[in-house]
mmCIF file of C-alpha atoms in Angstrom:
data_model
loop_
_atom_site.group_PDB
_atom_site.id
_atom_site.type_symbol
_atom_site.label_atom_id
_atom_site.label_comp_id
_atom_site.label_asym_id
_atom_site.label_seq_id
_atom_site.Cartn_x
_atom_site.Cartn_y
_atom_site.Cartn_z
ATOM 1 C CA MET A 1 41.572 5.266 9.195
ATOM 2 C CA ALA A 2 38.568 6.927 8.244
ATOM 3 C CA THR A 3 35.489 6.648 11.067
ATOM 4 C CA PRO A 4 32.449 7.088 10.929
ATOM 5 C CA ASP A 5 29.909 9.746 12.084
ATOM 6 C CA PRO A 6 28.480 10.173 15.507
ATOM 7 C CA THR A 7 25.141 9.024 14.179
ATOM 8 C CA VAL A 8 27.105 5.809 13.496
ATOM 9 C CA VAL A 9 28.743 5.343 17.173
ATOM 10 C CA GLU A 10 25.871 6.055 19.176
ATOM 11 C CA ARG A 11 23.804 3.634 17.205
ATOM 12 C CA ALA A 12 25.895 1.044 16.306
ATOM 13 C CA GLU A 13 27.146 0.683 19.580
ATOM 14 C CA GLN A 14 23.828 -1.290 21.141
ATOM 15 C CA ALA A 15 24.563 -3.851 18.996
ATOM 16 C CA THR A 16 25.765 -6.682 20.807
ATOM 17 C CA GLU A 17 29.904 -7.499 19.960
ATOM 18 C CA PRO A 18 29.673 -11.108 18.020
ATOM 19 C CA SER A 19 31.552 -13.700 19.689
ATOM 20 C CA SER A 20 34.085 -14.019 16.576
ATOM 21 C CA THR A 21 34.732 -12.613 13.300
ATOM 22 C CA SER A 22 33.307 -15.791 11.502
ATOM 23 C CA SER A 23 31.430 -17.944 13.609
ATOM 24 C CA SER A 24 29.739 -15.658 15.984
ATOM 25 C CA GLU A 25 26.907 -15.932 18.526
ATOM 26 C CA PRO A 26 25.205 -12.614 19.546
ATOM 27 C CA ALA A 27 23.557 -12.741 22.500
ATOM 28 C CA ALA A 28 20.230 -11.304 20.923
ATOM 29 C CA PRO A 29 17.588 -13.696 19.409
ATOM 30 C CA LEU A 30 18.761 -15.117 16.707
ATOM 31 C CA THR A 31 16.833 -14.768 13.506
ATOM 32 C CA PHE A 32 19.115 -17.096 10.758
ATOM 33 C CA GLN A 33 22.133 -19.118 11.761
ATOM 34 C CA VAL A 34 23.765 -19.985 8.685
ATOM 35 C CA LYS A 35 26.025 -22.726 8.540
ATOM 36 C CA ASN A 36 29.239 -23.730 5.857
ATOM 37 C CA LEU A 37 26.798 -22.089 3.149
ATOM 38 C CA SER A 38 28.420 -22.696 -0.227
ATOM 39 C CA VAL A 39 26.987 -21.893 -3.459
ATOM 40 C CA TRP A 40 27.589 -22.420 -7.144
ATOM 41 C CA TYR A 41 26.329 -21.359 -10.891
ATOM 42 C CA GLY A 42 27.267 -24.341 -12.906
ATOM 43 C CA GLU A 43 30.894 -24.628 -11.999
ATOM 44 C CA LYS A 44 31.955 -21.565 -10.672
ATOM 45 C CA ARG A 45 31.531 -20.832 -7.117
ATOM 46 C CA ALA A 46 29.829 -18.096 -5.811
ATOM 47 C CA ILE A 47 30.235 -17.718 -2.200
ATOM 48 C CA ASP A 48 32.986 -20.353 -0.433
ATOM 49 C CA ASP A 49 32.074 -21.850 3.088
ATOM 50 C CA ILE A 50 29.804 -19.216 4.568
ATOM 51 C CA THR A 51 28.786 -19.446 8.237
ATOM 52 C CA LEU A 52 26.763 -16.415 10.039
ATOM 53 C CA ASP A 53 24.770 -15.684 12.791
ATOM 54 C CA ILE A 54 21.758 -12.795 11.739
ATOM 55 C CA THR A 55 20.459 -10.807 15.045
ATOM 56 C CA SER A 56 16.289 -10.279 15.292
ATOM 57 C CA ASN A 57 15.375 -6.731 15.136
ATOM 58 C CA ALA A 58 18.878 -6.083 13.933
ATOM 59 C CA VAL A 59 20.357 -4.254 10.563
ATOM 60 C CA THR A 60 23.004 -6.581 9.096
ATOM 61 C CA ALA A 61 24.669 -5.113 6.194
ATOM 62 C CA ILE A 62 26.538 -7.070 3.786
ATOM 63 C CA ILE A 63 29.669 -5.096 2.112
ATOM 64 C CA GLY A 64 32.209 -5.903 -0.442
ATOM 65 C CA PRO A 65 33.397 -4.893 -3.848
ATOM 66 C CA SER A 66 31.262 -6.017 -6.477
ATOM 67 C CA GLY A 67 30.976 -10.114 -7.907
ATOM 68 C CA CYS A 68 31.928 -10.782 -4.061
ATOM 69 C CA GLY A 69 28.585 -12.915 -3.619
ATOM 70 C CA LYS A 70 26.599 -10.568 -1.662
ATOM 71 C CA SER A 71 23.543 -10.670 -3.605
ATOM 72 C CA THR A 72 24.168 -14.938 -3.613
ATOM 73 C CA PHE A 73 24.090 -14.601 -0.133
ATOM 74 C CA ILE A 74 20.961 -13.183 0.332
ATOM 75 C CA ARG A 75 19.202 -14.459 -1.636
ATOM 76 C CA CYS A 76 19.791 -17.262 -0.371
ATOM 77 C CA LEU A 77 18.071 -16.495 3.190
ATOM 78 C CA ASN A 78 15.160 -16.783 0.816
ATOM 79 C CA ARG A 79 15.617 -19.259 -1.713
ATOM 80 C CA MET A 80 15.332 -16.555 -4.466
ATOM 81 C CA HIS A 81 18.525 -18.006 -6.071
ATOM 82 C CA GLU A 82 16.791 -20.922 -7.049
ATOM 83 C CA LEU A 83 15.763 -19.393 -10.023
ATOM 84 C CA VAL A 84 18.730 -19.326 -11.393
ATOM 85 C CA PRO A 85 19.609 -22.301 -13.415
ATOM 86 C CA LYS A 86 22.206 -24.971 -12.699
ATOM 87 C CA THR A 87 22.401 -22.996 -9.019
ATOM 88 C CA ARG A 88 23.570 -25.673 -6.455
ATOM 89 C CA VAL A 89 23.778 -25.235 -2.867
ATOM 90 C CA ASP A 90 25.617 -27.042 0.177
ATOM 91 C CA GLY A 91 25.372 -26.035 3.981
ATOM 92 C CA THR A 92 22.555 -25.499 6.277
ATOM 93 C CA VAL A 93 20.306 -22.074 6.775
ATOM 94 C CA LEU A 94 17.921 -21.885 9.822
ATOM 95 C CA LEU A 95 15.146 -19.634 10.125
ATOM 96 C CA GLN A 96 13.633 -19.483 13.542
ATOM 97 C CA GLY A 97 15.357 -22.831 14.458
ATOM 98 C CA GLU A 98 13.479 -24.290 11.136
ATOM 99 C CA ASP A 99 16.178 -25.547 8.337
ATOM 100 C CA LEU A 100 14.930 -23.453 4.926
ATOM 101 C CA TYR A 101 16.103 -25.951 2.417
ATOM 102 C CA SER A 102 14.352 -29.334 3.803
ATOM 103 C CA SER A 103 12.600 -31.519 1.669
ATOM 104 C CA ASP A 104 9.721 -30.807 3.513
ATOM 105 C CA VAL A 105 9.484 -26.870 3.154
ATOM 106 C CA ASP A 106 7.756 -24.884 0.250
ATOM 107 C CA PRO A 107 10.061 -22.369 -1.184
ATOM 108 C CA ALA A 108 6.885 -19.967 -1.838
ATOM 109 C CA ILE A 109 6.109 -20.419 1.803
ATOM 110 C CA VAL A 110 9.604 -19.092 2.420
ATOM 111 C CA ARG A 111 9.516 -16.470 0.040
ATOM 112 C CA ARG A 112 6.273 -15.166 2.202
ATOM 113 C CA ARG A 113 7.849 -14.990 4.935
ATOM 114 C CA VAL A 114 11.851 -13.285 4.021
ATOM 115 C CA GLY A 115 10.491 -10.662 1.926
ATOM 116 C CA MET A 116 12.428 -9.085 -1.151
ATOM 117 C CA VAL A 117 13.522 -5.114 -1.800
ATOM 118 C CA PHE A 118 15.558 -5.234 -4.965
ATOM 119 C CA GLN A 119 18.003 -2.205 -6.476
ATOM 120 C CA LYS A 120 15.605 -1.336 -9.052
ATOM 121 C CA SER A 121 11.784 -0.790 -8.282
ATOM 122 C CA ASN A 122 10.105 -2.282 -9.654
ATOM 123 C CA PRO A 123 6.463 -1.217 -9.022
ATOM 124 C CA PHE A 124 3.625 -3.870 -11.723
ATOM 125 C CA PRO A 125 3.134 -1.303 -14.818
ATOM 126 C CA THR A 126 -0.115 -2.395 -15.048
ATOM 127 C CA MET A 127 -1.368 -1.704 -11.784
ATOM 128 C CA THR A 128 -2.399 1.353 -9.850
ATOM 129 C CA ILE A 129 -0.966 2.022 -6.197
ATOM 130 C CA GLY A 130 -2.832 0.638 -4.084
ATOM 131 C CA GLU A 131 -2.846 -2.767 -6.604
ATOM 132 C CA ASN A 132 0.857 -2.602 -6.449
ATOM 133 C CA VAL A 133 0.294 -3.297 -2.470
ATOM 134 C CA VAL A 134 -2.217 -5.502 -2.145
ATOM 135 C CA ILE A 135 -1.214 -7.816 -4.734
ATOM 136 C CA GLY A 136 0.398 -10.457 -3.000
ATOM 137 C CA LEU A 137 -2.629 -10.836 -0.675
ATOM 138 C CA ARG A 138 -3.991 -11.114 -3.787
ATOM 139 C CA LEU A 139 -2.245 -13.543 -4.741
ATOM 140 C CA ASN A 140 -1.972 -15.683 -1.376
ATOM 141 C CA GLY A 141 -6.228 -15.715 -1.660
ATOM 142 C CA VAL A 142 -7.041 -12.878 0.196
ATOM 143 C CA ARG A 143 -10.629 -11.668 -1.694
ATOM 144 C CA ASN A 144 -12.188 -9.374 1.758
ATOM 145 C CA GLN A 145 -12.080 -6.058 0.446
ATOM 146 C CA GLU A 146 -12.252 -4.994 4.230
ATOM 147 C CA PHE A 147 -9.120 -6.309 4.812
ATOM 148 C CA LEU A 148 -7.254 -5.598 2.228
ATOM 149 C CA ASN A 149 -7.690 -1.823 2.353
ATOM 150 C CA GLU A 150 -7.001 -1.868 6.216
ATOM 151 C CA ARG A 151 -3.635 -4.077 4.999
ATOM 152 C CA LEU A 152 -3.319 -1.212 1.892
ATOM 153 C CA GLU A 153 -3.257 1.798 4.295
ATOM 154 C CA LYS A 154 -0.913 0.380 7.272
ATOM 155 C CA SER A 155 1.682 -0.760 4.735
ATOM 156 C CA LEU A 156 1.563 1.842 3.077
ATOM 157 C CA ARG A 157 2.010 4.252 6.743
ATOM 158 C CA MET A 158 4.547 1.547 7.268
ATOM 159 C CA ALA A 159 6.631 2.523 4.374
ATOM 160 C CA ALA A 160 5.429 6.451 5.190
ATOM 161 C CA LEU A 161 4.193 6.575 1.885
ATOM 162 C CA TRP A 162 0.629 7.404 2.997
ATOM 163 C CA ASP A 163 0.470 10.415 3.344
ATOM 164 C CA GLU A 164 1.775 11.870 0.401
ATOM 165 C CA VAL A 165 -0.408 9.067 -1.903
ATOM 166 C CA LYS A 166 -3.330 8.266 0.143
ATOM 167 C CA ASP A 167 -5.677 10.224 -2.435
ATOM 168 C CA ASP A 168 -3.701 8.737 -5.923
ATOM 169 C CA LEU A 169 -4.062 5.524 -4.951
ATOM 170 C CA HIS A 170 -6.154 5.161 -7.992
ATOM 171 C CA LYS A 171 -2.698 6.475 -10.324
ATOM 172 C CA PRO A 172 -0.453 4.063 -11.769
ATOM 173 C CA GLY A 173 2.442 2.837 -9.358
ATOM 174 C CA THR A 174 5.048 3.980 -11.919
ATOM 175 C CA SER A 175 3.733 7.836 -11.666
ATOM 176 C CA LEU A 176 5.807 7.945 -8.563
ATOM 177 C CA SER A 177 9.222 9.567 -8.336
ATOM 178 C CA GLY A 178 11.912 7.049 -7.838
ATOM 179 C CA GLY A 179 11.984 7.097 -4.002
ATOM 180 C CA GLN A 180 8.371 6.825 -3.556
ATOM 181 C CA GLN A 181 8.696 3.943 -6.051
ATOM 182 C CA GLN A 182 11.103 1.984 -4.015
ATOM 183 C CA ARG A 183 8.855 3.069 -0.499
ATOM 184 C CA LEU A 184 5.523 1.621 -2.926
ATOM 185 C CA CYS A 185 7.761 -1.814 -3.162
ATOM 186 C CA ILE A 186 8.639 -2.034 0.562
ATOM 187 C CA ALA A 187 4.999 -1.621 1.445
ATOM 188 C CA ARG A 188 4.570 -4.527 -0.828
ATOM 189 C CA ALA A 189 7.269 -6.236 0.589
ATOM 190 C CA LEU A 190 5.621 -5.621 4.452
ATOM 191 C CA ALA A 191 1.821 -6.159 2.874
ATOM 192 C CA VAL A 192 2.654 -9.665 3.312
ATOM 193 C CA GLN A 193 3.821 -9.479 6.813
ATOM 194 C CA PRO A 194 6.944 -10.794 6.646
ATOM 195 C CA GLU A 195 9.612 -11.775 9.123
ATOM 196 C CA VAL A 196 12.141 -10.825 7.186
ATOM 197 C CA LEU A 197 12.954 -7.577 5.242
ATOM 198 C CA LEU A 198 16.237 -8.434 2.846
ATOM 199 C CA MET A 199 17.335 -5.508 0.711
ATOM 200 C CA ASP A 200 19.609 -5.455 -2.417
ATOM 201 C CA GLU A 201 21.489 -2.012 -2.921
ATOM 202 C CA PRO A 202 17.279 -0.208 -2.178
ATOM 203 C CA CYS A 203 19.385 3.387 -2.171
ATOM 204 C CA SER A 204 21.281 2.600 -5.273
ATOM 205 C CA ALA A 205 19.286 4.336 -7.611
ATOM 206 C CA LEU A 206 18.415 7.128 -5.601
ATOM 207 C CA ASP A 207 19.080 10.470 -5.190
ATOM 208 C CA PRO A 208 20.392 11.645 -1.530
ATOM 209 C CA ILE A 209 16.751 13.036 -0.458
ATOM 210 C CA ALA A 210 15.250 9.571 -1.596
ATOM 211 C CA THR A 211 17.986 8.084 -0.226
ATOM 212 C CA ALA A 212 17.977 9.418 3.270
ATOM 213 C CA LYS A 213 13.863 9.279 4.078
ATOM 214 C CA ILE A 214 15.022 4.744 2.943
ATOM 215 C CA GLU A 215 17.531 4.604 5.294
ATOM 216 C CA GLU A 216 15.515 6.242 7.977
ATOM 217 C CA LEU A 217 12.720 4.586 7.666
ATOM 218 C CA ILE A 218 14.851 1.302 7.433
ATOM 219 C CA TYR A 219 15.922 1.951 10.951
ATOM 220 C CA GLU A 220 12.793 2.951 11.660
ATOM 221 C CA LEU A 221 11.532 -0.788 10.826
ATOM 222 C CA LYS A 222 13.947 -2.671 12.614
ATOM 223 C CA THR A 223 11.839 -2.609 15.526
ATOM 224 C CA GLN A 224 9.603 -5.000 13.956
ATOM 225 C CA TYR A 225 11.877 -7.132 11.093
ATOM 226 C CA THR A 226 15.045 -8.186 11.110
ATOM 227 C CA ILE A 227 16.549 -6.655 8.016
ATOM 228 C CA VAL A 228 19.731 -7.561 6.012
ATOM 229 C CA THR A 229 21.023 -5.032 3.139
ATOM 230 C CA VAL A 230 23.845 -5.459 0.509
ATOM 231 C CA THR A 231 25.190 -2.073 0.277
ATOM 232 C CA HIS A 232 28.817 -0.728 -1.215
ATOM 233 C CA ASN A 233 28.342 2.910 0.158
ATOM 234 C CA MET A 234 30.437 2.197 3.099
ATOM 235 C CA GLN A 235 28.949 5.411 5.099
ATOM 236 C CA GLN A 236 25.037 3.805 4.792
ATOM 237 C CA ALA A 237 26.340 1.029 6.082
ATOM 238 C CA GLY A 238 28.007 2.863 8.941
ATOM 239 C CA ARG A 239 24.774 4.765 8.703
ATOM 240 C CA ILE A 240 21.695 2.050 9.302
ATOM 241 C CA SER A 241 23.419 -0.934 10.307
ATOM 242 C CA ASP A 242 23.774 -3.158 13.738
ATOM 243 C CA TYR A 243 26.361 -5.715 12.508
ATOM 244 C CA THR A 244 28.799 -5.615 8.964
ATOM 245 C CA ALA A 245 29.803 -8.734 7.245
ATOM 246 C CA PHE A 246 32.229 -8.235 5.125
ATOM 247 C CA PHE A 247 33.131 -10.618 1.936
ATOM 248 C CA TYR A 248 35.448 -10.569 -0.257
ATOM 249 C CA ILE A 249 35.904 -13.087 -3.705
ATOM 250 C CA GLY A 250 32.767 -15.188 -2.010
ATOM 251 C CA LYS A 251 34.211 -15.387 1.266
ATOM 252 C CA LEU A 252 33.315 -14.078 4.209
ATOM 253 C CA ILE A 253 36.255 -12.271 5.649
ATOM 254 C CA GLU A 254 34.997 -10.649 8.989
ATOM 255 C CA PHE A 255 31.903 -9.758 10.914
ATOM 256 C CA GLY A 256 30.665 -8.343 13.517
ATOM 257 C CA ALA A 257 29.182 -5.017 15.512
ATOM 258 C CA THR A 258 29.255 -1.707 12.846
ATOM 259 C CA THR A 259 31.274 0.142 15.427
ATOM 260 C CA LYS A 260 34.123 -2.018 15.706
ATOM 261 C CA ILE A 261 34.185 -2.901 11.460
ATOM 262 C CA PHE A 262 34.588 0.311 10.739
ATOM 263 C CA THR A 263 36.676 1.402 13.893
ATOM 264 C CA ASN A 264 38.537 -1.250 14.404
ATOM 265 C CA PRO A 265 38.915 -4.143 12.031
ATOM 266 C CA SER A 266 39.983 -7.083 12.499
ATOM 267 C CA GLU A 267 41.869 -8.072 9.492
ATOM 268 C CA ARG A 268 43.947 -5.937 7.222
ATOM 269 C CA GLN A 269 41.303 -6.150 3.935
ATOM 270 C CA THR A 270 38.721 -5.031 5.666
ATOM 271 C CA GLU A 271 41.326 -2.020 7.161
ATOM 272 C CA ASP A 272 41.925 -1.969 3.306
ATOM 273 C CA TYR A 273 38.495 -2.181 1.257
ATOM 274 C CA ILE A 274 36.953 0.772 4.106
ATOM 275 C CA THR A 275 39.371 2.783 3.691
ATOM 276 C CA GLY A 276 38.986 2.855 -0.156
ATOM 277 C CA ARG A 277 42.324 1.354 -0.708
ATOM 278 C CA PHE A 278 40.808 -1.493 -3.451
ATOM 279 C CA GLY A 279 37.432 -1.991 -3.976
#
């Protein structure tokens, strides 16, 4: 079986081994507790009875073949899936113990607490680099320019972009390279100070150099944020994640510390996928 490089082992061995493959309770604090989650788009069931705990200040990678429910799952963590017509959800998603689907919970507040970075970088084309970063704050009613300037610089620094753009904040966000645009979108998500970052294949459209910068950024950000990322890249999942969940046809097949999933999986389907026998 293929094994990850030494960096994978060194980083992921720091993770606490979950107690089971489908319903685990790591010793570390939990950000999300997902219980018996199922999602339908019309009559089609997209994910089926998922139970999964997500550890705080760690990177959890969601892997699996196309169409297995990975993106649907992470969108359920901030209720983004509700933007799709005829979507129905059963089950429970707790964020720091709070039921995100309770009738008294505002989805807009959930999305501020749980930020999202998409597969394709999407800076607003009519806005400057600076405006792109603080637009979320402005939409939330922040008008103090000193505060906005401070948050702008801090967010760009956290996204490892400040030194590259500090003299060009007046230029369009779309003037940046693909990798810079993706880091700009990360800075925009960070500006509203979320508790969690969801990333849906954030490196799939980037070259290897830009991908390496995003991966290093993810590793650094987990000290302050819980990160859940979807990826098709097995090597990337091994490099950046502490925990890995393998989905197949809408079901959670296996979940555990990344070193175990990649070197000694419990399920044959997991081994077959990681070693490239299917997917």
